[in-house]
Short mmCIF file of C-alpha atoms in Angstrom, two decimals:
data_model
loop_
_atom_site.label_atom_id
_atom_site.label_comp_id
_atom_site.label_asym_id
_atom_site.label_seq_id
_atom_site.Cartn_x
_atom_site.Cartn_y
_atom_site.Cartn_z
CA MET B 60 190.16 29.01 293.10
CA SER B 61 187.22 27.61 291.20
CA GLY B 62 185.10 24.72 292.42
CA ARG B 63 186.68 22.28 289.97
CA THR B 64 188.62 19.31 291.33
CA SER B 65 191.98 18.78 289.63
CA ALA B 66 193.24 15.41 288.41
CA TRP B 67 196.06 15.66 290.96
CA SER B 68 193.59 16.15 293.81
CA LYS B 69 191.66 13.11 292.65
CA ALA B 70 194.80 11.01 292.31
CA ARG B 71 196.12 11.85 295.75
CA GLY B 72 192.83 12.17 297.58
CA LEU B 73 193.54 15.75 298.60
CA GLY B 74 191.05 18.57 298.94
CA LEU B 75 191.05 21.91 297.15
CA ALA B 76 192.57 23.58 300.18
CA SER B 77 195.79 21.58 299.92
CA LEU B 78 196.13 22.47 296.24
CA ALA B 79 195.67 26.15 297.07
CA VAL B 80 198.70 25.93 299.35
CA VAL B 81 200.83 25.30 296.25
CA ARG B 82 200.64 29.02 295.55
CA ASP B 83 202.55 29.70 298.77
CA LEU B 84 205.11 26.90 298.59
CA ARG B 85 207.63 29.02 296.66
CA GLU B 86 207.77 32.70 295.99
CA LEU B 87 207.04 33.63 292.38
CA ARG B 88 210.26 34.46 290.56
CA ALA B 89 210.63 36.66 287.50
CA PRO B 90 208.69 35.31 284.50
CA ALA B 91 210.70 32.89 282.34
CA SER B 92 211.74 33.95 278.86
CA SER B 93 210.09 32.43 275.79
CA GLU B 94 213.29 30.48 275.07
CA GLU B 95 213.29 28.99 278.58
CA LEU B 96 209.63 28.05 278.29
CA THR B 97 210.22 26.41 274.89
CA ARG B 98 213.10 24.32 276.24
CA PHE B 99 211.11 23.43 279.35
CA GLU B 100 208.07 22.38 277.32
CA THR B 101 210.25 20.11 275.17
CA ASP B 102 211.86 18.55 278.26
CA VAL B 103 208.46 17.99 279.86
CA LEU B 104 207.13 16.18 276.80
CA ALA B 105 210.26 14.00 276.65
CA GLY B 106 209.77 13.18 280.32
CA PHE B 107 206.15 12.29 279.66
CA VAL B 108 207.17 9.85 276.90
CA LEU B 109 209.82 8.25 279.12
CA ALA B 110 207.41 7.91 282.03
CA ARG B 111 204.79 6.20 279.88
CA ALA B 112 207.43 3.88 278.43
CA SER B 113 208.64 2.96 281.93
CA ALA B 114 205.03 2.10 282.80
CA GLY B 115 205.18 -0.58 280.10
CA LEU B 116 202.89 1.00 277.52
CA ALA B 117 203.32 -0.10 273.93
CA ASP B 118 205.17 2.28 271.59
CA SER B 119 202.05 2.59 269.44
CA THR B 120 200.01 3.71 272.46
CA ILE B 121 202.58 6.35 273.39
CA ARG B 122 202.79 7.59 269.79
CA GLY B 123 199.02 7.88 269.71
CA ASP B 124 198.95 9.95 272.91
CA VAL B 125 201.73 12.25 271.73
CA GLY B 126 200.02 12.68 268.36
CA ASN B 127 196.79 13.71 270.08
CA LEU B 128 198.65 16.19 272.29
CA GLU B 129 200.39 17.70 269.26
CA GLN B 130 197.03 18.21 267.55
CA VAL B 131 195.68 20.12 270.55
CA ARG B 132 198.94 22.07 270.98
CA THR B 133 198.89 23.17 267.32
CA TRP B 134 195.34 24.46 267.68
CA PHE B 135 195.96 26.13 271.05
CA GLY B 136 199.20 27.81 270.00
CA ARG B 137 200.59 27.93 273.55
CA PRO B 138 201.92 25.42 276.09
CA LEU B 139 199.15 23.06 277.09
CA TRP B 140 199.52 23.89 280.78
CA ASP B 141 197.92 27.26 279.93
CA MET B 142 194.68 25.55 278.91
CA GLU B 143 191.56 26.24 280.95
CA PRO B 144 188.12 24.59 280.83
CA LYS B 145 186.83 27.32 278.53
CA ASP B 146 189.58 26.41 276.04
CA ALA B 147 188.63 22.75 276.18
CA ASP B 148 184.98 23.79 275.72
CA ALA B 149 185.91 25.62 272.52
CA TYR B 150 188.09 22.82 271.20
CA PHE B 151 185.73 19.89 271.81
CA GLY B 152 182.56 21.91 271.29
CA LYS B 153 183.58 23.59 268.03
CA ILE B 154 186.73 22.18 266.45
CA LEU B 155 185.94 18.51 267.16
CA ARG B 156 182.17 18.88 267.16
CA GLY B 157 181.67 16.67 264.10
CA SER B 158 184.59 14.30 264.68
CA PRO B 159 184.10 10.58 265.42
CA SER B 160 183.53 9.84 269.09
CA GLY B 161 186.68 7.69 269.17
CA THR B 162 188.81 10.68 268.13
CA ARG B 163 187.20 12.91 270.75
CA LEU B 164 187.65 10.33 273.50
CA ALA B 165 191.26 9.56 272.60
CA ARG B 166 192.18 13.24 272.57
CA SER B 167 190.39 13.88 275.85
CA GLN B 168 192.10 10.93 277.52
CA ALA B 169 195.52 12.03 276.26
CA LEU B 170 194.97 15.51 277.70
CA THR B 171 193.78 14.13 281.03
CA THR B 172 196.80 11.82 281.32
CA TYR B 173 199.22 14.59 280.35
CA PHE B 174 197.81 16.98 282.94
CA ALA B 175 198.03 14.28 285.60
CA PHE B 176 201.73 13.99 284.68
CA LEU B 177 202.17 17.78 284.88
CA GLU B 178 200.55 17.94 288.29
CA LEU B 179 202.49 14.97 289.64
CA ARG B 180 205.92 16.02 288.33
CA HIS B 181 206.02 19.72 287.40
CA LYS B 182 203.34 21.76 289.17
CA VAL B 183 205.84 23.67 291.34
CA GLU B 184 208.19 24.45 288.42
CA ILE B 185 205.34 25.65 286.23
CA HIS B 186 204.05 27.83 289.07
CA GLN B 187 207.53 29.31 289.56
CA MET B 188 208.05 30.00 285.87
CA THR B 189 204.57 31.23 284.91
CA GLY B 190 202.57 31.86 288.06
CA ARG B 191 199.98 29.29 286.92
CA VAL B 192 198.61 26.47 289.05
CA VAL B 193 198.24 23.47 286.78
CA GLU B 194 194.67 22.20 286.55
CA CYS B 195 193.21 19.80 284.01
CA PRO B 196 190.85 21.60 281.57
CA ILE B 197 188.76 18.43 281.17
CA ASP B 198 186.14 18.21 283.89
CA GLU B 199 182.81 16.50 284.45
CA MET B 200 180.97 19.17 282.50
CA ASN B 201 182.95 19.08 279.24
CA ARG B 202 184.34 15.54 279.25
CA PRO B 203 183.38 13.89 275.91
CA ARG B 204 180.77 11.21 276.39
CA GLY B 205 180.20 7.93 274.62
CA SER B 206 182.47 5.09 273.62
CA LYS B 207 184.80 4.43 270.73
CA ASP B 208 183.03 3.84 267.46
CA ALA B 209 182.55 0.11 267.03
CA GLN B 210 183.55 -1.35 263.71
CA LEU B 211 181.67 -4.42 262.55
CA ARG B 212 184.05 -6.65 260.63
CA ILE B 213 182.37 -9.34 258.54
CA PRO B 214 185.20 -11.50 257.22
CA PRO B 215 185.26 -13.23 253.82
CA ASN B 216 183.81 -16.72 253.72
CA THR B 217 185.73 -19.98 253.57
CA GLY B 218 185.56 -20.24 249.78
CA GLU B 219 186.85 -16.71 249.27
CA VAL B 220 189.84 -17.18 251.57
CA ALA B 221 190.58 -20.54 249.93
CA ALA B 222 190.54 -18.82 246.52
CA LEU B 223 192.93 -16.15 247.82
CA PHE B 224 195.52 -18.61 249.06
CA THR B 225 195.13 -20.92 246.05
CA GLY B 226 195.85 -18.03 243.69
CA TRP B 227 198.62 -16.67 245.90
CA GLY B 228 200.21 -20.13 246.18
CA GLY B 229 200.16 -20.54 242.42
CA GLU B 230 201.92 -17.21 242.09
CA LEU B 231 204.94 -18.56 244.00
CA ALA B 232 206.07 -20.60 241.00
CA THR B 233 206.44 -17.55 238.75
CA CYS B 234 206.96 -14.55 241.04
CA ARG B 235 210.07 -12.40 240.66
CA LYS B 236 211.09 -12.61 244.34
CA PHE B 237 210.21 -16.02 245.72
CA GLY B 238 211.53 -15.49 249.27
CA PRO B 239 209.61 -12.32 250.21
CA THR B 240 206.44 -13.47 248.42
CA ALA B 241 206.49 -16.86 250.16
CA ARG B 242 207.22 -15.18 253.50
CA ASN B 243 204.23 -12.86 253.16
CA TYR B 244 202.09 -15.83 252.09
CA ALA B 245 203.13 -17.93 255.12
CA ALA B 246 202.59 -15.06 257.59
CA ALA B 247 199.10 -14.40 256.18
CA LYS B 248 198.29 -18.11 256.39
CA LEU B 249 199.19 -18.07 260.10
CA MET B 250 196.91 -15.07 260.64
CA ALA B 251 194.05 -16.97 259.01
CA GLU B 252 194.81 -20.30 260.71
CA VAL B 253 195.52 -19.30 264.32
CA GLY B 254 194.54 -15.62 264.40
CA LEU B 255 197.93 -14.00 264.96
CA ARG B 256 198.07 -10.22 264.90
CA VAL B 257 200.50 -8.84 262.32
CA ASN B 258 202.93 -7.58 264.98
CA GLU B 259 202.72 -10.86 266.86
CA ALA B 260 203.69 -12.72 263.67
CA ARG B 261 206.56 -10.44 262.66
CA ARG B 262 208.16 -10.57 266.12
CA LEU B 263 208.30 -14.36 266.30
CA ASP B 264 211.71 -16.04 266.45
CA LEU B 265 212.57 -19.49 265.14
CA ASP B 266 213.00 -20.59 268.74
CA ASP B 267 209.41 -19.58 269.49
CA ILE B 268 208.16 -22.69 267.66
CA LYS B 269 207.85 -25.43 270.28
CA TRP B 270 207.31 -28.53 268.18
CA ASP B 271 207.31 -30.90 271.16
CA LEU B 272 204.56 -29.17 273.18
CA GLY B 273 201.01 -30.50 273.09
CA ARG B 274 199.59 -32.70 270.38
CA PHE B 275 200.45 -30.45 267.44
CA GLY B 276 203.22 -28.18 268.71
CA LYS B 277 202.80 -24.61 269.92
CA LEU B 278 203.88 -21.05 269.16
CA HIS B 279 205.27 -18.97 272.01
CA VAL B 280 203.78 -15.54 271.28
CA ARG B 281 205.94 -13.24 273.41
CA TYR B 282 204.56 -9.93 272.19
CA GLY B 283 200.82 -10.34 272.50
CA LYS B 284 198.76 -7.19 272.80
CA GLY B 285 198.21 -6.08 276.39
CA SER B 286 194.89 -4.87 277.77
CA ARG B 287 194.55 -1.06 277.86
CA GLY B 288 198.17 -0.57 276.84
CA SER B 289 199.52 -2.60 279.77
CA GLY B 290 202.39 -3.99 277.71
CA PRO B 291 203.02 -7.32 275.96
CA ARG B 292 201.09 -10.36 277.19
CA GLU B 293 202.59 -13.76 276.41
CA ARG B 294 200.58 -16.82 275.40
CA MET B 295 201.02 -20.25 273.86
CA VAL B 296 199.13 -20.85 270.62
CA PRO B 297 198.59 -24.48 269.53
CA LEU B 298 199.48 -25.22 265.91
CA ILE B 299 195.98 -26.36 265.00
CA ASN B 300 194.14 -25.79 261.74
CA ASN B 301 197.15 -26.75 259.56
CA ALA B 302 199.36 -24.03 261.08
CA GLY B 303 202.06 -26.62 261.81
CA ARG B 304 202.14 -27.68 258.16
CA THR B 305 202.42 -24.06 257.03
CA LEU B 306 205.39 -23.47 259.33
CA ARG B 307 207.20 -26.67 258.36
CA TRP B 308 206.91 -25.79 254.67
CA PHE B 309 208.14 -22.24 255.24
CA ILE B 310 211.14 -23.26 257.37
CA GLU B 311 212.20 -26.17 255.17
CA ASP B 312 211.65 -24.61 251.73
CA VAL B 313 211.77 -20.82 252.19
CA TRP B 314 213.60 -19.64 255.32
CA GLY B 315 217.07 -20.46 253.98
CA GLN B 316 216.49 -18.13 251.01
CA PHE B 317 217.19 -15.16 253.31
CA GLY B 318 220.69 -16.37 254.25
CA GLY B 319 220.10 -16.57 257.98
CA ASP B 320 221.78 -18.85 260.52
CA HIS B 321 219.16 -20.99 262.24
CA THR B 322 221.50 -21.56 265.21
CA ARG B 323 221.79 -17.85 266.00
CA PRO B 324 219.79 -16.88 269.13
CA GLY B 325 216.97 -14.51 268.25
CA ALA B 326 216.90 -15.44 264.56
CA PRO B 327 213.58 -14.06 263.26
CA LEU B 328 211.00 -16.49 261.93
CA PHE B 329 210.00 -14.01 259.22
CA PRO B 330 213.21 -12.31 257.99
CA SER B 331 213.62 -9.21 255.89
CA GLU B 332 215.77 -8.91 252.77
CA ARG B 333 217.71 -6.19 254.57
CA LYS B 334 220.77 -7.15 256.58
CA SER B 335 222.01 -6.15 260.01
CA ALA B 336 225.56 -4.94 260.62
CA ASP B 337 226.73 -8.52 261.24
CA GLY B 338 225.25 -9.72 257.94
CA SER B 339 222.28 -11.53 259.44
CA PRO B 340 218.80 -10.76 258.06
CA ARG B 341 216.72 -8.22 259.93
CA ARG B 342 213.16 -8.85 261.05
CA VAL B 343 210.43 -8.10 258.54
CA GLY B 344 208.34 -4.98 259.15
CA ASP B 345 204.59 -4.97 259.51
CA ASP B 346 204.27 -2.72 256.45
CA ALA B 347 205.80 -5.43 254.23
CA LEU B 348 203.34 -8.04 255.51
CA ARG B 349 200.39 -5.67 255.13
CA SER B 350 201.32 -4.62 251.60
CA GLY B 351 201.97 -8.23 250.61
CA LEU B 352 198.46 -9.21 251.72
CA ALA B 353 196.94 -6.18 250.01
CA ASP B 354 198.68 -6.98 246.72
CA ALA B 355 197.57 -10.62 246.91
CA ALA B 356 193.97 -9.62 247.63
CA ALA B 357 193.96 -7.22 244.68
CA ALA B 358 195.26 -9.95 242.39
CA HIS B 359 193.39 -13.01 243.64
CA LEU B 360 190.37 -11.72 245.57
CA PRO B 361 189.47 -8.40 243.90
CA GLY B 362 186.14 -8.18 245.66
CA TRP B 363 188.10 -7.65 248.88
CA ALA B 364 190.72 -5.29 247.49
CA ASP B 365 191.43 -2.46 249.98
CA LYS B 366 189.33 -4.29 252.59
CA LEU B 367 191.29 -7.44 253.45
CA THR B 368 193.70 -6.63 256.28
CA PRO B 369 195.60 -8.80 258.78
CA HIS B 370 192.94 -8.02 261.37
CA VAL B 371 190.15 -9.17 259.04
CA LEU B 372 192.03 -12.48 258.66
CA ARG B 373 192.07 -12.69 262.46
CA HIS B 374 188.29 -12.29 262.45
CA PHE B 375 188.08 -14.96 259.74
CA CYS B 376 190.10 -17.34 261.93
CA ALA B 377 187.80 -16.80 264.92
CA SER B 378 184.72 -17.37 262.78
CA GLU B 379 186.14 -20.56 261.24
CA LEU B 380 187.12 -21.98 264.62
CA TYR B 381 183.62 -21.26 265.93
CA LEU B 382 181.91 -22.80 262.91
CA ASN B 383 184.10 -25.89 263.29
CA GLY B 384 182.89 -26.42 266.85
CA LEU B 385 185.52 -24.77 269.03
CA ASP B 386 184.00 -23.24 272.15
CA LEU B 387 184.30 -19.53 272.96
CA ILE B 388 186.71 -20.04 275.89
CA SER B 389 189.13 -21.96 273.66
CA ILE B 390 188.89 -19.33 270.92
CA GLN B 391 189.55 -16.64 273.53
CA GLU B 392 192.72 -18.49 274.55
CA VAL B 393 193.91 -18.89 270.95
CA LEU B 394 193.37 -15.20 270.12
CA GLY B 395 194.74 -13.90 273.43
CA HIS B 396 191.71 -11.84 274.43
CA SER B 397 191.43 -10.59 278.00
CA TRP B 398 187.63 -10.72 277.98
CA ILE B 399 185.22 -13.27 276.55
CA ALA B 400 183.03 -10.37 275.39
CA THR B 401 185.77 -9.38 272.94
CA THR B 402 185.85 -12.90 271.51
CA MET B 403 182.07 -12.83 271.12
CA ARG B 404 182.38 -9.73 268.93
CA TYR B 405 184.68 -11.70 266.64
CA VAL B 406 182.25 -14.59 266.10
CA HIS B 407 178.83 -12.99 266.62
CA VAL B 408 178.09 -12.74 262.89
CA HIS B 409 177.89 -16.54 262.85
CA ARG B 410 176.16 -17.10 266.18
CA THR B 411 172.58 -18.32 265.88
CA ARG B 412 171.25 -17.78 269.41
CA VAL B 413 168.41 -15.51 268.26
CA GLU B 414 167.48 -17.75 265.34
CA ASP B 415 167.59 -20.85 267.55
CA ALA B 416 165.35 -19.15 270.14
CA TRP B 417 162.90 -18.15 267.41
CA VAL B 418 162.69 -21.73 266.07
CA ALA B 419 162.35 -23.16 269.58
CA GLY B 420 159.55 -20.69 270.37
CA HIS B 421 157.61 -21.73 267.28
CA GLU B 422 158.07 -25.40 268.18
CA ARG B 423 156.72 -24.78 271.69
CA ALA B 424 153.75 -22.91 270.26
CA ALA B 425 153.04 -25.75 267.82
CA ARG B 426 153.08 -28.30 270.67
CA ARG B 427 150.64 -26.24 272.71
CA LEU B 428 148.27 -26.13 269.75
CA GLU B 429 148.38 -29.85 269.11
CA GLY B 430 144.85 -31.27 269.15
CA LEU B 431 143.26 -27.82 268.96
CA VAL B 432 143.88 -27.30 265.27
CA ARG B 433 142.57 -29.75 262.73
#
């Protein structure tokens, strides 16, 4: 055994000696055939996906992990449990040498999590079938350092966003498909007014609008993004910043165009043109909302073509709320951030703490010099 500490040993607080005993738990049987190993590898990956889903991770998080594992598996050409630290050295030190730090970190974390799963669930089976003792190839010597690449998003200004929605609103009178165009317009307005994420908006139901709560009414966001993939986090979003007016217009003048029954439980707020088996409209997909915003930006705000996304509108909302006097804690609550530091990244392009300190310093210096300079 080498001096490396496996992820399983760390997780269970065991020493290297206890892991060495694994070699003697079962006698080594005849090596498995390639067909058996292929089937076993497929079953293990399916079990990994199911385990992560049962832990409450979002589908997008699980897909990302599996995608990273597939990239490493394709390069390695053998089951991942055969990987050793020298293989990880070659992969991260050569193949991913020039890749963004976020890619390197995500792939390293996916490998580490997968090997923890192998050691927790399948170490004895793998030892029986191959003679190998599972050990994570990522250790303290080759673990990628750094943090995910930060992306500075400077949103469009108030005039630019107003021009976008003015042009887009004018398009509603002449567009070929009024319902879908108006739906995409209303969803984008909500993103700009109360900072909804695109998947938060598309998963809203009609019943999630609570008109009688608070001074303006509230939205029950049931599928808010969880911290570190912990699963959906619910929150109530007040219908400030004209969001209530946007919703009333959409429900009264547009929603019925899709042929839905507003009394049906679970009726989506933003329907699709496609129908379910019972004839009711399906829920719109995020791709339709994204492409609708992209087309509108290309037509009415060409300077932001290919740059204006739902998340940029979320940054715009945070900046507008801050400029209009809302405090950071309230903005954090509206956006559903776990940490105030995240909210500060959304509004920092408009914060003037440094400038204010510079002006105050000059004023103090001027007062000290009063009477000394004529």
